[in-house]
Amino acid sequence: MRIGFNFTLGPTLELVQQLIAERHIDYCELLIDNFLQVPPAELAAAFDCPVGFHIMFSKFLENDEATLVEMAARLRRYIEVLRPIYVSDHVARFTHEGRQLYHLAEPEYRRDYEAMRARVAWWQEQLGQRLLLENYPSIMDNGRDAPWFFQQIARDTGAGVLFDASNAVCGQRNCGVDLTEWEPVIDATNHFHVGGYNASILAPTITLDTHDRALGADTLAFLERYRDRFDRPGATLTYERDDQIEYDAIVQDLSALRQIFTPTPELRHARIA
Amino acid sequence: MPASPEIRTALLESDLLDALMVPARQGEFARDSRAFVRLDTSLRAYWHTLFDICPELLSLSGPDGLAIFRPFMAWAAERQLSMNWTYYLWVHRWLQQSPFADRLSPQLTLSLMAASAARWAMGDRGPNGGIALGSAELPELVVAWKCHTVTGGREVECLSLEEPLPPPEGGFGWFTLPGFELDNFPGWSPIPQ
Ligand SMILES: [Fe+2]
């Protein structure tokens, strides 16, 4: 398993470079649309490792086509120069009746399937390469249709899934989607995310995908339990942290992930005489 | 006495979309429900976007911010404001017609302009490199640039030009800059909803 870290903003570059230099990570995932004014060659030169692309604000399900065509043209330049391991985007609602949602909403997968399928296929074509779609950290019962949606959309468009293990744990905790329902999705992809979650301030508690703290015990247990399903040749797992960014805490989580995915199972289970 | 509102049971996001940015509607949902907490989480995101960036607003409203937040969000919902990068400029417009109107300082106006310019620089995905904001009441120009080096972030500057631009008509005006140089003035655009 190749383990990576997300790079979202300039000020954390030094930290990311240190993670690379000290071999805590094997690749870096760039929140690419934050850097569309940085010359691609300059971006490429900053990372002494492979990169993945994560697109945050294309809003490809909602934005008008002209805006997206123009953005895709710029994204393609970065794809050409940086040759990312994968290109991923988000399946979410960013607006409601023209008003911006600050906590994104989950789509209604079955009701809106046809329109979403058409847009995913079209956006993938604009990007000129296979697109991976990340699963949403469900709160409401929309999440119950998520495992179905990600399988169906892959069949219909050829798009893959960037399977976020901790988002699936959020969905399990908030709306009872059993983690086993994701098995076919896990089996069909090679690219994964994981991050810390936090409880909502008010009760009854919901679990929010906050990326601001250590990985939950149930997230680690999920990875451990499905270790061999996740860990295949070419697989990547990005540890996401975009708040409370502290080097030692990050290294601790990265080490926990390394330990789960250590390549020699005999050693992992070896007993100390 | 007004009739108590009907308590709704929401299970899907679509049951909640209309209420995600309207504090007054939170009470339509059962206090002990997932929907209520999901609305609270959404509303908090708008609250923090305003008061974490412009904490000086709290000296007007009191520490919970609600004397500004609740009436502003209701006013924004009535006008269907997009809540895009112009959020802070509309807060200013609301403040001007609120009980806080006589407590607004040029510093607060500049701070709200800087917050909006920064939000544009962080969130806009178009090809332009910068944005300039002006106010009819202040001589300064607030300019924000998108991150354009790998180690950098967005930058916000408050400039006093030797030859000031003509003031925008009615409140605020803005224009974008294709590169990273304040080298042209295409005229002011009005602040979008
Ligand atoms: Fe993720």
XYZ file of C-alpha atoms and ligand atoms in Angstrom:
467
model
C 0.000 0.000 0.000
C 1.364 3.409 -0.963
C 0.511 5.921 1.720
C 0.075 9.613 0.951
C -0.866 12.930 2.470
C -3.071 15.705 1.153
C -1.565 19.063 0.256
C -4.164 21.815 0.300
C -2.373 25.109 0.948
C 1.082 26.635 0.486
C 1.968 27.086 4.161
C 2.009 23.307 4.756
C 4.471 22.661 1.916
C 7.437 22.396 4.244
C 5.635 19.848 6.392
C 4.702 17.785 3.346
C 8.248 17.927 2.028
C 9.520 16.728 5.375
C 7.056 13.823 5.300
C 8.409 12.916 1.862
C 12.071 13.291 2.872
C 11.584 11.172 5.987
C 9.707 8.542 3.956
C 6.531 8.800 5.968
C 4.641 9.117 2.691
C 5.111 7.678 -0.787
C 3.081 10.234 -2.721
C 1.187 13.452 -2.221
C -2.397 14.270 -3.112
C -2.808 17.843 -4.363
C -6.032 19.741 -3.906
C -5.340 20.787 -7.440
C -7.901 23.522 -7.950
C -6.311 25.559 -5.141
C -3.210 25.846 -7.331
C -4.532 26.706 -10.764
C -2.564 29.983 -10.783
C 0.720 28.236 -9.967
C 2.617 27.297 -13.133
C 2.380 23.499 -13.572
C 6.159 23.104 -13.818
C 6.638 24.958 -10.526
C 4.082 22.712 -8.858
C 5.756 19.607 -10.289
C 9.177 20.751 -9.068
C 7.940 21.123 -5.481
C 7.223 17.412 -4.990
C 9.911 14.788 -5.071
C 7.319 12.021 -5.297
C 4.309 10.959 -7.386
C 1.135 13.005 -6.996
C -2.606 12.411 -7.077
C -5.181 15.086 -7.941
C -8.212 15.887 -5.834
C -10.606 18.462 -7.293
C -12.651 20.260 -4.652
C -14.622 23.092 -6.226
C -15.353 22.206 -9.830
C -18.989 21.746 -8.737
C -19.245 19.692 -11.898
C -22.778 18.512 -11.157
C -24.058 22.090 -10.930
C -21.798 24.525 -12.743
C -22.650 25.733 -16.243
C -20.930 23.965 -19.106
C -18.926 26.944 -20.388
C -17.339 27.468 -16.949
C -16.513 23.769 -16.689
C -15.094 23.529 -20.215
C -12.739 26.404 -19.436
C -11.731 24.929 -16.068
C -11.166 21.496 -17.596
C -8.830 23.007 -20.186
C -6.673 24.410 -17.395
C -6.857 21.191 -15.372
C -5.690 19.195 -18.407
C -2.469 21.218 -18.530
C -1.720 20.142 -14.967
C -2.623 16.553 -15.797
C -0.214 16.622 -18.772
C 2.691 18.067 -16.811
C 2.267 16.336 -13.437
C 0.947 12.958 -14.675
C -1.054 12.248 -11.516
C -1.650 8.698 -10.305
C -5.384 9.527 -10.337
C -7.777 12.442 -10.779
C -10.683 12.609 -8.360
C -13.649 14.868 -7.712
C -16.566 15.155 -5.294
C -20.139 13.998 -5.655
C -22.025 16.534 -3.567
C -24.464 19.423 -3.704
C -22.705 22.758 -3.380
C -25.757 24.978 -3.822
C -29.494 24.951 -3.289
C -31.563 27.193 -5.548
C -28.506 29.237 -6.359
C -27.470 29.711 -2.728
C -24.153 28.295 -1.528
C -24.199 25.505 1.030
C -21.296 25.866 3.461
C -21.773 22.351 4.762
C -22.246 20.448 1.516
C -25.305 18.269 1.028
C -25.495 14.698 -0.173
C -27.244 14.087 -3.501
C -30.349 11.989 -3.928
C -28.720 9.202 -5.812
C -31.715 7.323 -7.136
C -33.988 10.274 -7.859
C -31.265 12.225 -9.686
C -29.333 9.299 -11.099
C -29.883 9.988 -14.774
C -28.745 13.619 -14.615
C -25.765 12.684 -12.450
C -24.742 9.877 -14.784
C -24.807 12.231 -17.765
C -22.755 14.868 -15.946
C -20.162 12.399 -14.643
C -19.658 10.999 -18.151
C -19.391 14.488 -19.609
C -16.967 15.810 -16.954
C -14.782 12.746 -17.322
C -14.635 13.394 -21.052
C -13.709 17.045 -20.481
C -10.853 16.027 -18.196
C -9.597 13.641 -20.839
C -8.982 10.813 -18.435
C -10.628 8.451 -16.026
C -12.282 10.216 -13.131
C -12.560 8.881 -9.598
C -15.537 9.955 -7.485
C -15.296 10.219 -3.730
C -18.047 8.866 -1.499
C -19.741 11.416 0.771
C -19.676 11.278 4.615
C -23.413 10.677 4.951
C -25.500 12.224 7.673
C -29.046 11.752 6.428
C -30.562 8.634 4.869
C -29.418 9.594 1.380
C -26.370 7.584 2.368
C -28.301 4.326 2.196
C -28.231 4.488 -1.599
C -24.564 5.426 -1.787
C -23.049 1.920 -2.191
C -25.553 1.221 -4.989
C -24.825 4.564 -6.674
C -21.056 4.164 -6.763
C -21.318 0.702 -8.275
C -23.902 1.750 -10.836
C -22.089 4.923 -11.916
C -18.891 2.943 -12.407
C -20.718 0.456 -14.624
C -22.431 3.189 -16.643
C -19.596 5.680 -17.080
C -16.354 3.852 -16.426
C -15.589 6.331 -13.641
C -13.969 4.809 -10.596
C -14.373 5.437 -6.896
C -11.999 7.178 -4.547
C -13.230 5.232 -1.581
C -12.969 7.196 1.646
C -12.942 4.645 4.465
C -13.655 7.152 7.229
C -16.514 8.671 5.217
C -18.010 5.186 5.072
C -17.604 4.959 8.842
C -19.464 8.295 9.168
C -22.256 6.815 7.035
C -22.386 3.740 9.216
C -22.567 5.787 12.401
C -25.067 8.345 11.082
C -27.443 6.386 8.914
C -26.594 2.765 9.487
C -25.015 1.828 6.173
C -23.222 -1.371 7.003
C -19.566 -1.338 5.990
C -20.032 -4.708 4.285
C -22.256 -2.971 1.711
C -19.123 -1.264 0.410
C -17.282 -4.515 -0.299
C -17.900 -4.484 -4.073
C -16.779 -0.834 -4.213
C -13.592 -1.577 -2.284
C -12.887 -4.554 -4.537
C -13.289 -2.444 -7.669
C -10.926 0.401 -6.791
C -7.303 0.930 -5.898
C -7.522 4.405 -4.456
C -8.530 5.250 -0.922
C -8.836 8.071 1.561
C -8.874 8.117 5.319
C -9.128 10.926 7.869
C -10.226 11.818 11.363
C -13.827 12.549 12.235
C -15.405 14.381 15.130
C -18.733 14.385 16.952
C -21.191 17.221 16.392
C -21.472 19.829 19.118
C -25.138 19.097 19.788
C -26.686 15.779 20.736
C -27.997 13.466 19.430
C -24.476 13.185 18.166
C -23.746 12.922 14.500
C -20.297 12.110 13.167
C -18.691 14.759 10.984
C -15.851 14.324 8.544
C -13.591 16.990 10.074
C -10.018 15.933 9.182
C -8.852 17.629 12.369
C -7.764 14.811 14.657
C -6.408 11.297 14.952
C -8.110 8.438 13.122
C -11.015 6.838 14.945
C -10.546 3.377 16.430
C -13.401 2.033 14.286
C -11.791 3.475 11.144
C -8.522 1.713 11.932
C -10.399 -1.493 12.745
C -12.205 -1.256 9.386
C -8.901 -0.945 7.498
C -7.397 -3.758 9.527
C -10.354 -6.064 8.936
C -10.323 -5.432 5.180
C -6.578 -5.133 4.932
C -6.182 -7.608 2.091
C -9.070 -6.148 0.110
C -7.596 -2.645 0.300
C -3.987 -3.619 -0.234
C -3.422 -4.571 -3.840
C -0.642 -3.773 -6.274
C -0.841 -0.086 -7.157
C -3.161 0.774 -4.268
C -2.943 4.212 -2.648
C -4.273 5.470 0.664
C -4.287 9.216 1.342
C -4.369 10.422 4.919
C -6.373 13.640 4.963
C -5.717 16.343 7.488
C -6.590 19.963 6.932
C -7.022 21.293 10.436
C -4.846 20.963 13.569
C -1.916 20.180 11.308
C 0.807 18.987 13.697
C 3.743 17.014 12.400
C 4.072 14.483 15.204
C 0.360 13.743 15.343
C 0.298 13.200 11.587
C 3.332 10.926 11.709
C 1.668 8.909 14.444
C -1.408 8.276 12.271
C 0.727 7.549 9.201
C 2.687 5.010 11.244
C -0.537 3.376 12.411
C -1.537 3.027 8.751
C 1.886 1.649 7.818
C 1.583 -0.894 10.542
C -1.745 -2.106 9.233
C -0.426 -2.323 5.686
C 3.033 -3.613 6.452
C 3.942 -5.926 3.579
C 4.905 -8.948 5.659
C 1.955 -10.285 7.628
C 4.162 -12.840 9.449
C 6.072 -9.991 11.042
C 2.932 -8.135 11.999
C 1.670 -11.076 13.943
C 5.022 -12.293 15.163
C 5.144 -12.851 18.841
C 7.857 -11.626 21.026
C 9.275 -14.811 22.464
C -50.465 33.242 21.181
C -49.114 31.935 17.874
C -49.799 28.302 17.129
C -46.700 26.196 17.684
C -45.191 25.161 14.370
C -45.644 21.661 13.116
C -42.695 19.443 14.003
C -41.303 17.762 10.905
C -39.622 14.423 10.587
C -36.805 14.649 8.101
C -34.797 11.747 6.871
C -33.376 13.009 3.600
C -31.257 16.020 2.731
C -34.013 17.286 0.429
C -36.280 17.714 3.474
C -33.671 20.073 4.907
C -32.299 22.045 1.983
C -34.659 24.995 2.414
C -33.702 25.318 6.074
C -29.919 24.841 5.870
C -29.280 28.587 6.002
C -32.377 29.869 7.783
C -31.951 29.851 11.586
C -35.656 30.548 12.157
C -36.613 27.267 10.498
C -34.541 25.051 12.738
C -37.406 25.020 15.244
C -39.607 23.171 12.743
C -37.587 20.031 13.427
C -37.576 17.929 16.567
C -34.848 19.062 18.938
C -33.701 15.477 19.530
C -33.446 14.575 15.851
C -30.545 14.006 13.501
C -32.106 16.621 11.213
C -31.919 19.296 13.915
C -28.250 18.600 14.540
C -27.525 18.506 10.818
C -29.132 21.977 10.489
C -27.133 23.206 13.452
C -23.922 22.012 11.799
C -24.821 23.846 8.616
C -25.731 27.093 10.414
C -22.519 26.974 12.435
C -20.535 26.941 9.197
C -22.108 30.275 8.193
C -21.583 31.660 11.714
C -17.895 30.748 11.795
C -17.302 32.013 8.274
C -18.513 35.403 9.449
C -17.258 35.781 13.009
C -13.988 33.837 12.829
C -12.901 36.099 10.000
C -14.360 39.353 11.367
C -14.367 38.903 15.169
C -14.775 42.668 15.616
C -18.445 42.137 14.711
C -18.845 40.431 18.078
C -18.194 43.745 19.840
C -21.389 45.014 18.212
C -23.527 41.911 18.622
C -22.337 40.438 21.898
C -20.237 37.285 22.176
C -22.727 34.845 20.623
C -23.095 36.985 17.508
C -26.781 36.145 17.292
C -28.042 39.748 17.291
C -26.344 40.073 13.909
C -26.427 36.493 12.662
C -30.117 35.672 13.031
C -31.617 38.819 11.499
C -28.968 38.906 8.774
C -29.609 35.299 7.725
C -33.367 35.955 7.631
C -32.789 39.073 5.508
C -30.421 37.119 3.239
C -33.036 34.390 2.801
C -35.719 36.923 1.869
C -33.440 38.312 -0.837
C -32.155 34.856 -1.795
C -28.566 36.097 -1.473
C -26.188 33.590 -3.032
C -23.855 33.551 0.007
C -20.931 33.540 -2.404
C -17.772 35.623 -1.842
C -19.926 38.737 -1.354
C -21.267 37.439 2.007
C -19.400 40.059 4.078
C -20.384 42.941 1.804
C -24.050 42.051 2.259
C -23.517 41.871 6.004
C -22.255 45.436 5.746
C -25.295 46.451 3.724
C -27.531 44.861 6.367
C -25.648 46.552 9.220
C -26.231 49.935 7.581
C -29.983 49.531 7.922
C -29.842 47.807 11.328
C -29.818 49.117 14.899
C -26.000 48.932 14.607
C -25.895 51.504 11.801
C -24.389 54.312 13.879
C -21.624 52.076 15.240
C -19.972 51.219 11.936
C -16.396 52.387 11.513
C -14.250 52.681 8.387
C -12.052 49.932 9.900
C -15.003 47.562 10.086
C -15.971 48.375 6.499
C -12.407 47.688 5.326
C -12.294 44.482 7.313
C -15.518 43.223 5.691
C -14.207 44.243 2.255
C -10.938 42.391 2.914
C -12.871 39.307 4.037
C -14.932 39.272 0.858
C -11.904 39.830 -1.357
C -10.073 37.000 0.419
C -13.063 34.704 0.016
C -13.042 35.399 -3.717
C -9.320 34.661 -3.888
C -9.766 31.358 -2.037
C -12.883 30.130 -3.763
C -13.052 31.509 -7.295
C -12.048 28.955 -9.903
C -12.073 31.209 -12.943
C -8.925 32.263 -14.806
C -8.517 35.719 -13.176
C -5.668 36.292 -10.732
C -7.034 39.070 -8.549
C -9.972 41.161 -7.453
C -10.231 44.808 -6.421
C -13.004 46.164 -4.222
C -13.889 49.796 -3.685
C -16.377 51.614 -1.522
C -18.129 54.889 -2.319
C -17.329 56.063 1.211
C -13.630 55.205 1.491
C -10.614 56.219 -0.580
C -8.833 52.869 -0.164
C -8.878 49.995 -2.587
C -8.884 46.429 -1.239
C -7.126 43.975 -3.532
C -6.813 40.207 -3.146
C -4.673 37.836 -5.190
C -5.083 34.112 -5.597
C -2.298 31.834 -4.454
C 0.182 31.859 -7.346
C 3.314 30.283 -5.924
C 3.551 26.830 -4.455
C 4.567 28.104 -1.019
C 2.201 31.059 -0.998
C -1.387 31.608 -0.062
C -3.890 34.208 -1.090
C -2.794 37.764 -0.353
C -4.930 40.744 0.583
C -3.764 44.349 0.397
C -5.335 47.661 1.290
C -4.043 50.317 -1.110
C -4.257 54.085 -1.238
C -3.728 55.110 -4.842
C -1.998 58.384 -5.691
C -4.678 58.981 -8.276
C -7.799 57.464 -6.758
C -10.294 55.671 -8.986
C -13.724 57.205 -9.415
C -15.954 55.932 -6.588
C -18.354 53.084 -7.353
C -21.996 54.046 -7.492
C -24.013 53.009 -4.463
C -21.981 51.203 -1.817
C -19.370 48.819 -3.142
C -17.955 48.004 -6.544
C -15.521 45.396 -7.820
C -13.466 44.395 -10.821
C -11.175 41.477 -11.543
C -7.545 41.483 -12.642
C -6.388 38.927 -15.177
C -2.805 38.750 -13.897
C -1.058 39.681 -10.673
C -0.642 43.360 -11.389
C -3.018 46.207 -10.630
C -2.629 47.511 -14.144
C -6.084 48.206 -15.494
C -9.420 49.583 -14.437
C -12.265 48.218 -16.529
C -14.879 50.104 -14.447
C -16.858 49.009 -11.405
C -19.311 46.125 -11.415
C -22.156 46.137 -8.896
C -22.044 43.554 -6.100
C -23.980 40.472 -7.208
C -26.740 39.108 -4.975
Fe -11.822 12.256 1.583
